[in-house]
mmCIF file with all atom_site columns, C-alpha atoms in Angstrom:
data_model
loop_
_atom_site.group_PDB
_atom_site.id
_atom_site.type_symbol
_atom_site.label_atom_id
_atom_site.label_alt_id
_atom_site.label_comp_id
_atom_site.label_asym_id
_atom_site.label_entity_id
_atom_site.label_seq_id
_atom_site.pdbx_PDB_ins_code
_atom_site.Cartn_x
_atom_site.Cartn_y
_atom_site.Cartn_z
_atom_site.occupancy
_atom_site.B_iso_or_equiv
_atom_site.pdbx_formal_charge
_atom_site.auth_seq_id
_atom_site.auth_comp_id
_atom_site.auth_asym_id
_atom_site.auth_atom_id
_atom_site.pdbx_PDB_model_num
ATOM 1   C CA . GLN S 1 1   ? -54.134 -126.162 14.205 1.00 91.00 ? 1   GLN S CA 1
ATOM 2   C CA . VAL S 1 2   ? -50.609 -125.531 15.395 1.00 96.00 ? 2   VAL S CA 1
ATOM 3   C CA . GLN S 1 3   ? -49.587 -124.995 18.985 1.00 97.00 ? 3   GLN S CA 1
ATOM 4   C CA . LEU S 1 4   ? -46.415 -123.167 19.962 1.00 98.00 ? 4   LEU S CA 1
ATOM 5   C CA . VAL S 1 5   ? -44.833 -123.409 23.399 1.00 97.00 ? 5   VAL S CA 1
ATOM 6   C CA . GLU S 1 6   ? -42.112 -120.917 24.221 1.00 97.00 ? 6   GLU S CA 1
ATOM 7   C CA . SER S 1 7   ? -39.461 -120.970 26.913 1.00 96.00 ? 7   SER S CA 1
ATOM 8   C CA . GLY S 1 8   ? -36.599 -118.759 27.910 1.00 95.00 ? 8   GLY S CA 1
ATOM 9   C CA . GLY S 1 9   ? -36.488 -115.017 28.150 1.00 91.00 ? 9   GLY S CA 1
ATOM 10  C CA . GLY S 1 10  ? -36.253 -113.045 31.352 1.00 97.00 ? 10  GLY S CA 1
ATOM 11  C CA . LEU S 1 11  ? -33.900 -110.372 32.574 1.00 97.00 ? 11  LEU S CA 1
ATOM 12  C CA . ALA S 1 12  ? -30.359 -109.690 31.380 1.00 98.00 ? 12  ALA S CA 1
ATOM 13  C CA . GLN S 1 13  ? -27.842 -106.920 31.670 1.00 98.00 ? 13  GLN S CA 1
ATOM 14  C CA . ALA S 1 14  ? -26.638 -105.015 28.653 1.00 98.00 ? 14  ALA S CA 1
ATOM 15  C CA . GLY S 1 15  ? -24.017 -107.075 26.886 1.00 98.00 ? 15  GLY S CA 1
ATOM 16  C CA . GLY S 1 16  ? -25.412 -110.286 28.288 1.00 98.00 ? 16  GLY S CA 1
ATOM 17  C CA . SER S 1 17  ? -27.090 -113.238 26.656 1.00 98.00 ? 17  SER S CA 1
ATOM 18  C CA . LEU S 1 18  ? -30.425 -115.011 26.688 1.00 98.00 ? 18  LEU S CA 1
ATOM 19  C CA . LYS S 1 19  ? -31.852 -117.927 24.741 1.00 98.00 ? 19  LYS S CA 1
ATOM 20  C CA . LEU S 1 20  ? -35.413 -118.405 23.576 1.00 98.00 ? 20  LEU S CA 1
ATOM 21  C CA . SER S 1 21  ? -36.845 -121.738 22.477 1.00 98.00 ? 21  SER S CA 1
ATOM 22  C CA . CYS S 1 22  ? -40.133 -122.645 20.856 1.00 98.00 ? 22  CYS S CA 1
ATOM 23  C CA . VAL S 1 23  ? -41.605 -126.062 20.149 1.00 98.00 ? 23  VAL S CA 1
ATOM 24  C CA . ALA S 1 24  ? -44.324 -126.525 17.553 1.00 97.00 ? 24  ALA S CA 1
ATOM 25  C CA . SER S 1 25  ? -46.896 -129.285 17.613 1.00 96.00 ? 25  SER S CA 1
ATOM 26  C CA . GLY S 1 26  ? -50.137 -130.164 15.868 1.00 94.00 ? 26  GLY S CA 1
ATOM 27  C CA . SER S 1 27  ? -50.876 -130.160 12.156 1.00 91.00 ? 27  SER S CA 1
ATOM 28  C CA . LEU S 1 28  ? -47.478 -129.158 10.856 1.00 92.00 ? 28  LEU S CA 1
ATOM 29  C CA . ASP S 1 29  ? -46.797 -128.636 7.188  1.00 90.00 ? 29  ASP S CA 1
ATOM 30  C CA . PRO S 1 30  ? -43.379 -129.913 6.043  1.00 89.00 ? 30  PRO S CA 1
ATOM 31  C CA . ILE S 1 31  ? -42.756 -126.591 4.286  1.00 91.00 ? 31  ILE S CA 1
ATOM 32  C CA . ASN S 1 32  ? -42.932 -123.781 6.790  1.00 95.00 ? 32  ASN S CA 1
ATOM 33  C CA . THR S 1 33  ? -41.113 -120.924 8.411  1.00 97.00 ? 33  THR S CA 1
ATOM 34  C CA . MET S 1 34  ? -40.590 -120.459 12.121 1.00 98.00 ? 34  MET S CA 1
ATOM 35  C CA . GLY S 1 35  ? -39.269 -117.376 13.771 1.00 98.00 ? 35  GLY S CA 1
ATOM 36  C CA . TRP S 1 36  ? -39.448 -114.732 16.424 1.00 98.00 ? 36  TRP S CA 1
ATOM 37  C CA . TYR S 1 37  ? -41.166 -111.366 16.429 1.00 98.00 ? 37  TYR S CA 1
ATOM 38  C CA . ARG S 1 38  ? -41.023 -108.753 19.140 1.00 98.00 ? 38  ARG S CA 1
ATOM 39  C CA . GLN S 1 39  ? -43.124 -105.854 20.271 1.00 98.00 ? 39  GLN S CA 1
ATOM 40  C CA . ALA S 1 40  ? -41.980 -103.124 22.606 1.00 96.00 ? 40  ALA S CA 1
ATOM 41  C CA . PRO S 1 41  ? -44.475 -100.833 24.360 1.00 92.00 ? 41  PRO S CA 1
ATOM 42  C CA . GLY S 1 42  ? -45.803 -98.245  21.949 1.00 94.00 ? 42  GLY S CA 1
ATOM 43  C CA . SER S 1 43  ? -44.195 -99.925  18.956 1.00 96.00 ? 43  SER S CA 1
ATOM 44  C CA . GLU S 1 44  ? -45.349 -102.128 16.131 1.00 97.00 ? 44  GLU S CA 1
ATOM 45  C CA . ARG S 1 45  ? -44.545 -105.816 16.168 1.00 97.00 ? 45  ARG S CA 1
ATOM 46  C CA . GLU S 1 46  ? -41.426 -106.476 14.150 1.00 98.00 ? 46  GLU S CA 1
ATOM 47  C CA . LEU S 1 47  ? -39.647 -109.514 12.801 1.00 98.00 ? 47  LEU S CA 1
ATOM 48  C CA . VAL S 1 48  ? -36.490 -110.380 14.719 1.00 98.00 ? 48  VAL S CA 1
ATOM 49  C CA . ALA S 1 49  ? -35.389 -113.502 12.878 1.00 98.00 ? 49  ALA S CA 1
ATOM 50  C CA . SER S 1 50  ? -36.908 -116.395 11.005 1.00 98.00 ? 50  SER S CA 1
ATOM 51  C CA . ILE S 1 51  ? -35.744 -119.647 9.473  1.00 98.00 ? 51  ILE S CA 1
ATOM 52  C CA . THR S 1 52  ? -37.347 -121.776 6.818  1.00 97.00 ? 52  THR S CA 1
ATOM 53  C CA . SER S 1 53  ? -37.753 -125.530 6.827  1.00 95.00 ? 53  SER S CA 1
ATOM 54  C CA . GLY S 1 54  ? -34.891 -125.460 4.321  1.00 95.00 ? 54  GLY S CA 1
ATOM 55  C CA . LEU S 1 55  ? -32.812 -123.830 7.090  1.00 96.00 ? 55  LEU S CA 1
ATOM 56  C CA . THR S 1 56  ? -32.462 -120.450 5.407  1.00 97.00 ? 56  THR S CA 1
ATOM 57  C CA . PRO S 1 57  ? -32.300 -117.714 8.071  1.00 98.00 ? 57  PRO S CA 1
ATOM 58  C CA . THR S 1 58  ? -33.412 -114.108 7.888  1.00 98.00 ? 58  THR S CA 1
ATOM 59  C CA . TYR S 1 59  ? -32.470 -111.421 10.399 1.00 98.00 ? 59  TYR S CA 1
ATOM 60  C CA . SER S 1 60  ? -33.564 -107.883 11.002 1.00 98.00 ? 60  SER S CA 1
ATOM 61  C CA . ASP S 1 61  ? -30.759 -105.384 10.585 1.00 98.00 ? 61  ASP S CA 1
ATOM 62  C CA . SER S 1 62  ? -30.992 -104.476 14.264 1.00 97.00 ? 62  SER S CA 1
ATOM 63  C CA . VAL S 1 63  ? -29.945 -107.947 15.436 1.00 98.00 ? 63  VAL S CA 1
ATOM 64  C CA . LYS S 1 64  ? -27.563 -109.104 12.712 1.00 98.00 ? 64  LYS S CA 1
ATOM 65  C CA . GLY S 1 65  ? -24.284 -110.246 14.166 1.00 97.00 ? 65  GLY S CA 1
ATOM 66  C CA . ARG S 1 66  ? -25.734 -110.502 17.683 1.00 98.00 ? 66  ARG S CA 1
ATOM 67  C CA . PHE S 1 67  ? -28.601 -112.999 17.437 1.00 98.00 ? 67  PHE S CA 1
ATOM 68  C CA . THR S 1 68  ? -28.514 -116.474 15.933 1.00 98.00 ? 68  THR S CA 1
ATOM 69  C CA . ILE S 1 69  ? -31.575 -118.451 14.960 1.00 98.00 ? 69  ILE S CA 1
ATOM 70  C CA . SER S 1 70  ? -31.513 -122.214 14.560 1.00 98.00 ? 70  SER S CA 1
ATOM 71  C CA . ARG S 1 71  ? -33.993 -125.020 14.334 1.00 97.00 ? 71  ARG S CA 1
ATOM 72  C CA . ASP S 1 72  ? -34.216 -128.734 14.815 1.00 96.00 ? 72  ASP S CA 1
ATOM 73  C CA . LEU S 1 73  ? -36.520 -130.180 12.190 1.00 95.00 ? 73  LEU S CA 1
ATOM 74  C CA . ALA S 1 74  ? -36.837 -133.500 14.005 1.00 95.00 ? 74  ALA S CA 1
ATOM 75  C CA . THR S 1 75  ? -38.180 -131.936 17.194 1.00 95.00 ? 75  THR S CA 1
ATOM 76  C CA . HIS S 1 76  ? -39.958 -128.986 15.528 1.00 96.00 ? 76  HIS S CA 1
ATOM 77  C CA . THR S 1 77  ? -37.963 -126.592 17.694 1.00 97.00 ? 77  THR S CA 1
ATOM 78  C CA . VAL S 1 78  ? -36.651 -123.145 16.892 1.00 98.00 ? 78  VAL S CA 1
ATOM 79  C CA . ASN S 1 79  ? -34.073 -121.406 19.063 1.00 98.00 ? 79  ASN S CA 1
ATOM 80  C CA . LEU S 1 80  ? -32.949 -117.814 19.248 1.00 98.00 ? 80  LEU S CA 1
ATOM 81  C CA . GLN S 1 81  ? -29.584 -117.216 20.869 1.00 98.00 ? 81  GLN S CA 1
ATOM 82  C CA . MET S 1 82  ? -29.344 -113.567 21.805 1.00 98.00 ? 82  MET S CA 1
ATOM 83  C CA . ASN S 1 83  ? -25.884 -112.214 22.552 1.00 98.00 ? 83  ASN S CA 1
ATOM 84  C CA . GLY S 1 84  ? -24.696 -108.673 23.040 1.00 98.00 ? 84  GLY S CA 1
ATOM 85  C CA . LEU S 1 85  ? -28.100 -107.639 24.348 1.00 98.00 ? 85  LEU S CA 1
ATOM 86  C CA . LYS S 1 86  ? -28.998 -103.973 24.373 1.00 98.00 ? 86  LYS S CA 1
ATOM 87  C CA . PRO S 1 87  ? -31.690 -102.128 26.344 1.00 97.00 ? 87  PRO S CA 1
ATOM 88  C CA . GLU S 1 88  ? -33.504 -101.523 23.054 1.00 97.00 ? 88  GLU S CA 1
ATOM 89  C CA . ASP S 1 89  ? -33.944 -105.294 22.725 1.00 98.00 ? 89  ASP S CA 1
ATOM 90  C CA . THR S 1 90  ? -36.442 -105.122 25.588 1.00 98.00 ? 90  THR S CA 1
ATOM 91  C CA . ALA S 1 91  ? -39.784 -106.367 24.310 1.00 98.00 ? 91  ALA S CA 1
ATOM 92  C CA . VAL S 1 92  ? -42.263 -109.207 24.355 1.00 98.00 ? 92  VAL S CA 1
ATOM 93  C CA . TYR S 1 93  ? -40.920 -111.876 22.013 1.00 98.00 ? 93  TYR S CA 1
ATOM 94  C CA . SER S 1 94  ? -43.397 -114.156 20.282 1.00 98.00 ? 94  SER S CA 1
ATOM 95  C CA . CYS S 1 95  ? -42.733 -117.344 18.395 1.00 98.00 ? 95  CYS S CA 1
ATOM 96  C CA . ASN S 1 96  ? -44.302 -117.578 14.966 1.00 98.00 ? 96  ASN S CA 1
ATOM 97  C CA . TYR S 1 97  ? -45.024 -120.506 12.690 1.00 98.00 ? 97  TYR S CA 1
ATOM 98  C CA . ASN S 1 98  ? -46.308 -119.808 9.212  1.00 97.00 ? 98  ASN S CA 1
ATOM 99  C CA . THR S 1 99  ? -47.016 -121.769 6.093  1.00 96.00 ? 99  THR S CA 1
ATOM 100 C CA . ILE S 1 100 ? -48.470 -120.999 2.707  1.00 94.00 ? 100 ILE S CA 1
ATOM 101 C CA . ILE S 1 101 ? -51.269 -123.169 1.416  1.00 91.00 ? 101 ILE S CA 1
ATOM 102 C CA . MET S 1 102 ? -52.957 -122.434 -1.892 1.00 93.00 ? 102 MET S CA 1
ATOM 103 C CA . ARG S 1 103 ? -51.243 -118.994 -1.922 1.00 94.00 ? 103 ARG S CA 1
ATOM 104 C CA . SER S 1 104 ? -52.730 -118.090 1.464  1.00 96.00 ? 104 SER S CA 1
ATOM 105 C CA . ARG S 1 105 ? -50.467 -117.552 4.447  1.00 95.00 ? 105 ARG S CA 1
ATOM 106 C CA . TYR S 1 106 ? -51.420 -119.056 7.769  1.00 96.00 ? 106 TYR S CA 1
ATOM 107 C CA . ASP S 1 107 ? -49.792 -117.715 10.933 1.00 97.00 ? 107 ASP S CA 1
ATOM 108 C CA . TYR S 1 108 ? -49.737 -119.195 14.394 1.00 97.00 ? 108 TYR S CA 1
ATOM 109 C CA . TRP S 1 109 ? -48.368 -117.499 17.493 1.00 98.00 ? 109 TRP S CA 1
ATOM 110 C CA . GLY S 1 110 ? -46.971 -118.419 20.853 1.00 97.00 ? 110 GLY S CA 1
ATOM 111 C CA . GLN S 1 111 ? -48.125 -116.726 24.014 1.00 96.00 ? 111 GLN S CA 1
ATOM 112 C CA . GLY S 1 112 ? -45.129 -114.388 24.132 1.00 97.00 ? 112 GLY S CA 1
ATOM 113 C CA . THR S 1 113 ? -42.264 -114.123 26.567 1.00 97.00 ? 113 THR S CA 1
ATOM 114 C CA . GLN S 1 114 ? -40.814 -110.993 28.118 1.00 98.00 ? 114 GLN S CA 1
ATOM 115 C CA . VAL S 1 115 ? -37.196 -110.057 27.518 1.00 98.00 ? 115 VAL S CA 1
ATOM 116 C CA . THR S 1 116 ? -35.887 -107.179 29.596 1.00 98.00 ? 116 THR S CA 1
ATOM 117 C CA . VAL S 1 117 ? -32.387 -105.788 29.189 1.00 98.00 ? 117 VAL S CA 1
ATOM 118 C CA . SER S 1 118 ? -31.117 -103.404 31.832 1.00 97.00 ? 118 SER S CA 1
ATOM 119 C CA . SER S 1 119 ? -28.430 -100.815 31.170 1.00 93.00 ? 119 SER S CA 1
#
């Protein structure tokens, strides 16, 4: 089992910044991907950004150039620096840890943290 503890989030004005952090613990596989997904009311959950244990990042087109994902392998932490926030970034953001074992993907989720951007 993997446990994910998130911190950060909250309220920001349009154009402002927020930072999300997530710490993983438990039975961690050395090859994994950590990242952030978000879900706005009435919308499907979508990938915001992810980063592999080889430190390769992936971003959704909607956040490229505004958000930066990073991770500290030693502390099993992933961070999401969100700059240039827009009202459409408002959503519940959830930390994700996933690994592939024997061609099966295993996903673990944090409890979610609210990000609200006012115009």
